[in-house]
Coordinates of C-alpha atoms in Angstrom, one line a residue:
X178 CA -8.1 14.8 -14.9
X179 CA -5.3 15.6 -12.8
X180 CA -3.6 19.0 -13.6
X181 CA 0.1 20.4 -13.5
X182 CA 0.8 24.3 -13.1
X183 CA 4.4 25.2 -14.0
X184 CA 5.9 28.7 -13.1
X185 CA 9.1 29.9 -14.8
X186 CA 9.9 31.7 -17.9
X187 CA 10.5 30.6 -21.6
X188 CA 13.6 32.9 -23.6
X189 CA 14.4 33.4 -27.3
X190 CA 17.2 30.4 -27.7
X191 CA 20.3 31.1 -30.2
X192 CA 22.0 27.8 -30.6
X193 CA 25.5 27.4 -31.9
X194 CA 24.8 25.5 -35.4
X195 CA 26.8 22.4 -35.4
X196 CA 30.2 22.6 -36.9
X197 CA 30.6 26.1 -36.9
X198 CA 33.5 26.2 -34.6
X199 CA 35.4 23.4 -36.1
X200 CA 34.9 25.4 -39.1
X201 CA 36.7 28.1 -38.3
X202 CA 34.3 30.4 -36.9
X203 CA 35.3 30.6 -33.4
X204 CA 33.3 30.0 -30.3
X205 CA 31.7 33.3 -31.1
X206 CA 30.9 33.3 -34.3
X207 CA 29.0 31.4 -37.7
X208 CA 25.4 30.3 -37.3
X209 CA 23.1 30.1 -34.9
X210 CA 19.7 29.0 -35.0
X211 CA 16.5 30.4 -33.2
X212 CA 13.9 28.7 -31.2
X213 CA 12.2 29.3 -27.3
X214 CA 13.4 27.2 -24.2
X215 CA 13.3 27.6 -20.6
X216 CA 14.0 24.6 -17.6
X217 CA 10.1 24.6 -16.7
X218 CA 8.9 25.4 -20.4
X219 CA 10.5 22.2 -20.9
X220 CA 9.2 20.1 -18.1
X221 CA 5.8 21.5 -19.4
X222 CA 5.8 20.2 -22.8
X223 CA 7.2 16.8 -22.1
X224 CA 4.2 17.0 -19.4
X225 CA 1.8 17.4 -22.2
X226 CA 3.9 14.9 -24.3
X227 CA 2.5 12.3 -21.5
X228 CA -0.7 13.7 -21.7
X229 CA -0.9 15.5 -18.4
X230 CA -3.2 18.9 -18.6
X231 CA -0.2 21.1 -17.9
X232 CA -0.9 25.1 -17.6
X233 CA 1.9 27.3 -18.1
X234 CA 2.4 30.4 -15.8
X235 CA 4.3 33.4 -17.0
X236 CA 4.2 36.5 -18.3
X237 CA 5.3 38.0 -22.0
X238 CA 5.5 41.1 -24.0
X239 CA 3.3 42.4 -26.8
X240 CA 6.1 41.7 -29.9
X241 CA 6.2 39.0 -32.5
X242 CA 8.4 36.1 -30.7
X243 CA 6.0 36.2 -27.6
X244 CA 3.4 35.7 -30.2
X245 CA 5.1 32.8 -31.3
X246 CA 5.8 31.5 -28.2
X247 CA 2.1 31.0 -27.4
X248 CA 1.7 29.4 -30.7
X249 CA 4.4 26.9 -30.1
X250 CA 2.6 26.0 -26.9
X251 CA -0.5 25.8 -27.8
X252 CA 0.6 23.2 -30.4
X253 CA 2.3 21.2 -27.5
X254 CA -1.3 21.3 -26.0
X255 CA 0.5 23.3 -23.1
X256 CA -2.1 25.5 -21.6
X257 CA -1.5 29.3 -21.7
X258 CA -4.5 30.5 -20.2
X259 CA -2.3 31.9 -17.3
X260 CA 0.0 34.0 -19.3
X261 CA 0.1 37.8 -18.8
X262 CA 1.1 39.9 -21.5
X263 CA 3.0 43.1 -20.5
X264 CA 2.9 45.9 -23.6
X265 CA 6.2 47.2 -24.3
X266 CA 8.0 44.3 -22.6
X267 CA 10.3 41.3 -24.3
X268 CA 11.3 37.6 -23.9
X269 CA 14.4 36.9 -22.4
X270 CA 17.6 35.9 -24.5
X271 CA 19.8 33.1 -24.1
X272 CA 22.7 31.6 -26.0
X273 CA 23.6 28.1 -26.0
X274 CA 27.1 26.6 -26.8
X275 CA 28.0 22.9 -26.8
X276 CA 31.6 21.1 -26.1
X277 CA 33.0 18.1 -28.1
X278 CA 30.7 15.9 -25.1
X279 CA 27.9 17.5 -25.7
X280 CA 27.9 19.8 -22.2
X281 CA 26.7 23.6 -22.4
X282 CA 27.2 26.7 -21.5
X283 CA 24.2 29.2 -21.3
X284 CA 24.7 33.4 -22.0
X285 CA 22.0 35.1 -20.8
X286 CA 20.2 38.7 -21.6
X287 CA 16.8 38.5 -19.7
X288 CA 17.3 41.6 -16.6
X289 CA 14.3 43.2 -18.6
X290 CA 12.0 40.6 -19.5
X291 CA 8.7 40.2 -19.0
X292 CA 9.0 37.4 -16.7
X293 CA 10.9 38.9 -14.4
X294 CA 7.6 41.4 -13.4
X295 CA 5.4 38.1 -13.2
X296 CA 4.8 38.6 -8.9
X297 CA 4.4 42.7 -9.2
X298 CA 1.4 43.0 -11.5
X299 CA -2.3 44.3 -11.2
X300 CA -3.0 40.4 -12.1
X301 CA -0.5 38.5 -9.6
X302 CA -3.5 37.9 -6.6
X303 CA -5.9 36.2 -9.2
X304 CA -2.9 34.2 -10.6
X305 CA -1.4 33.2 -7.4
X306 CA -5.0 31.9 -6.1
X307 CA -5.4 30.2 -9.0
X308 CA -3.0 27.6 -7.7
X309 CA -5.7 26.4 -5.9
X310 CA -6.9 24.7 -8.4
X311 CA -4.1 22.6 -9.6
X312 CA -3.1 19.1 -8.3
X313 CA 0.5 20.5 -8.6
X314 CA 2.7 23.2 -8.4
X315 CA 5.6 22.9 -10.2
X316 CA 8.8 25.3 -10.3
X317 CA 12.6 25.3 -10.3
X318 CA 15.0 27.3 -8.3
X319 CA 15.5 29.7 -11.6
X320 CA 11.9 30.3 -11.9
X321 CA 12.8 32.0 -7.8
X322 CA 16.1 33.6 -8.9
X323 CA 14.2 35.9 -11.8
X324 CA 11.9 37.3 -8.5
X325 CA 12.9 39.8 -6.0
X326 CA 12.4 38.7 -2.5
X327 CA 9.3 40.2 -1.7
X328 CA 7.9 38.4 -5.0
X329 CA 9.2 35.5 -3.8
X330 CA 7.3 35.7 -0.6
X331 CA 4.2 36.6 -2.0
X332 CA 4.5 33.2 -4.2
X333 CA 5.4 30.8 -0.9
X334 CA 2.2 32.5 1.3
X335 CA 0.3 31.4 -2.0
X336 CA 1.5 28.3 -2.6
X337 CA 0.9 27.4 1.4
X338 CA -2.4 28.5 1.0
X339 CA -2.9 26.2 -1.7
X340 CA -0.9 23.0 0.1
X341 CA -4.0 23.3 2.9
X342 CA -6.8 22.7 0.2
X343 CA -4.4 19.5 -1.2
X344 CA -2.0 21.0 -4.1
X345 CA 1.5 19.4 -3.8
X346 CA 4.2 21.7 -4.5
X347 CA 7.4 20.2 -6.5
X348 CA 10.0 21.7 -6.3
X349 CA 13.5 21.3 -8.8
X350 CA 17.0 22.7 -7.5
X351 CA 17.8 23.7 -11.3
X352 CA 20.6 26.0 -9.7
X353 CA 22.7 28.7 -12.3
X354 CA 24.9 30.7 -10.5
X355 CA 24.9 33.1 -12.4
X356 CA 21.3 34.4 -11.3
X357 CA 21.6 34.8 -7.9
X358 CA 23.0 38.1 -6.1
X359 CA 25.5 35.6 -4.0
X360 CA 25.5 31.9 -2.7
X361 CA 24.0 32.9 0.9
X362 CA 21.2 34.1 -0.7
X363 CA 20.5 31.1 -2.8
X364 CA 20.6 28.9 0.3
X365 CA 17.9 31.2 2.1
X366 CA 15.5 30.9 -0.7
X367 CA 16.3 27.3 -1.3
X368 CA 15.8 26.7 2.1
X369 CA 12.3 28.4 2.3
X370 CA 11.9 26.6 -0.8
X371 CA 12.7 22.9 1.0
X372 CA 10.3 23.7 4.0
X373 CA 7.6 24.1 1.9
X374 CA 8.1 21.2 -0.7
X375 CA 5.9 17.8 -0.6
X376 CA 8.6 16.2 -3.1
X377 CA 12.0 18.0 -4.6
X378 CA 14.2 17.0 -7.2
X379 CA 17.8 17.4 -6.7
X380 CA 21.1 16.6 -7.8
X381 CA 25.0 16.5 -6.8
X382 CA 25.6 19.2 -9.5
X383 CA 22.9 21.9 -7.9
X384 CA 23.5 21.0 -4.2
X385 CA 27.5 20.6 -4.2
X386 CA 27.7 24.0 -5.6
X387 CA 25.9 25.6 -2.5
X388 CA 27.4 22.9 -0.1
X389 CA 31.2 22.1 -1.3
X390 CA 32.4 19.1 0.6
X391 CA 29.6 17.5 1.9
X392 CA 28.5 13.7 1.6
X393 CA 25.0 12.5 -0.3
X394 CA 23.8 11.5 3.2
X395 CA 24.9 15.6 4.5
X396 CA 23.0 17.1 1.1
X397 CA 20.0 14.7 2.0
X398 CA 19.7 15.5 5.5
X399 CA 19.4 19.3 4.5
X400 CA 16.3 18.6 2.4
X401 CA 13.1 17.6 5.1
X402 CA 10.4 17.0 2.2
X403 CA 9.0 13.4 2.6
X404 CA 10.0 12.6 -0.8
X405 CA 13.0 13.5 -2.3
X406 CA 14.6 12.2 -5.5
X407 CA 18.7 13.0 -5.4
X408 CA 20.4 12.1 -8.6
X409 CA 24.3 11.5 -8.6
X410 CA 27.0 12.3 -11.3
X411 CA 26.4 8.9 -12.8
X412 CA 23.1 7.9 -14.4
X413 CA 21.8 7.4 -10.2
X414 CA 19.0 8.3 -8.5
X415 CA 18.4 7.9 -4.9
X416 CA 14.9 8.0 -3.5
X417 CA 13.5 8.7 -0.4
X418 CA 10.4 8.7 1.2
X419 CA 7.8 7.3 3.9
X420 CA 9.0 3.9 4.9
X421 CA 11.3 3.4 2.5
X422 CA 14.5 4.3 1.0
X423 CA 15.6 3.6 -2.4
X424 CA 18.5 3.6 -5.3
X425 CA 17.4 3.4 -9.3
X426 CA 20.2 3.1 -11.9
X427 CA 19.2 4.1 -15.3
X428 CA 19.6 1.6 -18.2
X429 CA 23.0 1.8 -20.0
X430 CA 22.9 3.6 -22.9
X431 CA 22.7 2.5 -26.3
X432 CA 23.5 5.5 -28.3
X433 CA 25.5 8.7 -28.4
X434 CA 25.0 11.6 -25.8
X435 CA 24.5 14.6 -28.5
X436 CA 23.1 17.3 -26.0
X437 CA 22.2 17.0 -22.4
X438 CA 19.9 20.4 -22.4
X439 CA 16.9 19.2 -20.5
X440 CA 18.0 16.1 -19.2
X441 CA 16.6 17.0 -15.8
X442 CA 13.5 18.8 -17.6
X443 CA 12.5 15.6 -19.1
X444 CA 12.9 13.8 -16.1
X445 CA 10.8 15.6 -13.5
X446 CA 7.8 15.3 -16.2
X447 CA 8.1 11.7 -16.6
X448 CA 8.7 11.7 -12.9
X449 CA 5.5 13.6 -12.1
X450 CA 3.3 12.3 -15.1
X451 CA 4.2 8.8 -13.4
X452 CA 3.2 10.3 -9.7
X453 CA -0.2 11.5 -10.9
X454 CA -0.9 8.2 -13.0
X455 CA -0.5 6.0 -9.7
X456 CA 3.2 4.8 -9.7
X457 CA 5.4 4.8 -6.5
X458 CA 8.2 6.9 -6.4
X459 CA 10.6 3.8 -8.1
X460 CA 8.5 3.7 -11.1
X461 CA 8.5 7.3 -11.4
X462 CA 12.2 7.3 -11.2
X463 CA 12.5 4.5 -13.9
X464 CA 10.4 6.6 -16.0
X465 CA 12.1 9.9 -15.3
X466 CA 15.6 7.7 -16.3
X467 CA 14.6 6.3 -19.5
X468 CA 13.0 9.8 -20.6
X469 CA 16.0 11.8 -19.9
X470 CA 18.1 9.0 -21.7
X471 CA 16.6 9.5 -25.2
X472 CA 16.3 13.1 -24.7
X473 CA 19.9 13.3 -24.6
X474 CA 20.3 11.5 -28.0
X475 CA 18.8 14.5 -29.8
X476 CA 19.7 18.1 -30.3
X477 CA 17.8 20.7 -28.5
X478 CA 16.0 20.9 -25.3
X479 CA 12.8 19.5 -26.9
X480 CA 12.7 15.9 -29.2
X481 CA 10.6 14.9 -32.3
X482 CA 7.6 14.1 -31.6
X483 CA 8.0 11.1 -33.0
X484 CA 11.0 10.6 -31.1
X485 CA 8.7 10.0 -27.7
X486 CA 8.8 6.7 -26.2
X487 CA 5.4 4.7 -26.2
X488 CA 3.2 5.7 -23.7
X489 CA 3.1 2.9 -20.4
X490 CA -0.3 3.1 -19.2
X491 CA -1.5 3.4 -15.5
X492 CA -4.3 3.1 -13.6
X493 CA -6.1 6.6 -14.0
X494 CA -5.4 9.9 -11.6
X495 CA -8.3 11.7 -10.9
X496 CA -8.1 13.5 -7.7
X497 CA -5.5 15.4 -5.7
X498 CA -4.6 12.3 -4.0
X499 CA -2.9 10.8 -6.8
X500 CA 0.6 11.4 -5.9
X501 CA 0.0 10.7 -2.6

């Protein structure tokens, strides 16, 4: 069975209870309720959700919520063999607040988490050459802002090392400002990050905020991967990739937006599931559209269960040539 490695961290989540502020409370105030999130813990579960064999790399503290966080994976069938857990060390925090349209904005408190230690550890070699193992490597451009540059180095040379023995690396422009020391060193790392990338996921929103100005076909030519899926501002992706180029619309929507937290999430794991199952890059993209449009239609960065769309069945993956 193919397999999925995802690298990132997973936070406590306070979300803004619905209401609150048109109650009177203030942006600040009223209810909030708890739960975990994080871009690749996301992609992760939907993964598993499509029954890929998704492991999740990290690392956690010793305390209660990171307890619960490996229980909540586990029960999503989200492997967490790869988790290192750091005594005395925490979880990240995050706070979530949501406009009249449904659009966030994130506060974060996470400059002493656990995570962040993830490539400086006794364990880091035997994780990082465990990549070698996986069909793909899967991580955003977050996942790289919580590492110092040396770390990030160290996990490149690995992930090389494992592109020679067949393990496609995906790579997701997920960019927050807010993480990065300044702009010029985001585009370093995202370059690095470009260069090494057999398919990357991309959007207007993430690129234009590096490279004001420029035109789709300028943001493309930036990017050399051989596949590249660049969605626009409308419900757009364009697609390109050996031989072909390509443009998928997603199908209109039928219901209210409520939340767009892990849209893109929900899209790169359809995306990939599709990849490793045999589709071309199109079908992928159709898949990664119509996952992302129900996912907006519920609260939260992760839907029901029963709120997943029936699974469309392709012809088996089971080697690293799948997504090829």
């Amino acid at each position: 069975m193919a397999s999925v490695a995802c690298i990132g961290e997973c936070m406590v989540e306070l979300r803004q209870a619905q209401g609150n502020a048109s109650a009177g409370q203030g942006q600040g105030g009223g209810l909030y309720s708890r739960g975990f999130g994080g871009d690749t813990l996301n992609t992760a579960v939907y993964l598993a959700r499509l029954e890929v064999k998704v492991d999740y790399l990290t690392a956690l503290g010793d305390d209660g919520l990171s307890d619960e966080m490996i229980a909540a994976w586990n029960a999503e069938n989200v492997g967490t063999r790869r988790v290192v857990r750091l005594a005395g060390k925490l979880p990240g925090l995050y706070m979530i607040q949501l406009d009249a349209k449904g659009e966030r904005q994130f506060f974060h408190w996470r400059d002493s988490a656990a995570a962040r230690q993830l490539m400086n550890l006794p364990e880091t070699d035997e994780l990082l050459n465990s990549l070698m193992s996986y069909d793909i490597v899967y991580l955003s451009a977050i996942t790289l802002s919580i590492y110092d540059a040396p770390g990030r180095e160290r996990l490149f040379a690995a992930i090389n090392r494992a592109r020679l023995l067949g393990t496609r690396f995906v790579f997701d422009t997920n960019f927050r400002a807010r993480g990065w020391p300044d702009r010029d060193v985001a585009r370093e790392v995202f370059a690095a990050a470009f260069a090494a990338a057999d398919i990357v996921l991309t959007s207007t929103e993430d690129l234009l905020a590096l490279y004001p100005g420029e035109s789709n076909d300028q943001l493309m030519a930036r990017i050399p991967t051989p596949e590249l899926v660049f969605r626009l501002a409308e419900p757009v992706s364009l697609l390109r990739f050996p031989g072909a180029t390509h443009e998928v619309r997603a199908e209109p929507m039928t219901k209210p937006v409520v939340d767009t937290t892990a849209a893109g999430d929900s899209f790169a794991a359809a995306y990939i599931a599709a990849r490793l199952a045999g589709s071309d890059p199109v079908e992928a993209a159709q898949a990664g559209h119509r996952l992302a449009s129900l996912v907006i239609c519920y609260s939260g960065a992760i839907i029901p269960g029963y709120a997943m769309p029936p699974m469309k069945r392709h012809r088996p993956a089971t080697s690293r040539q799948a997504t090829k």
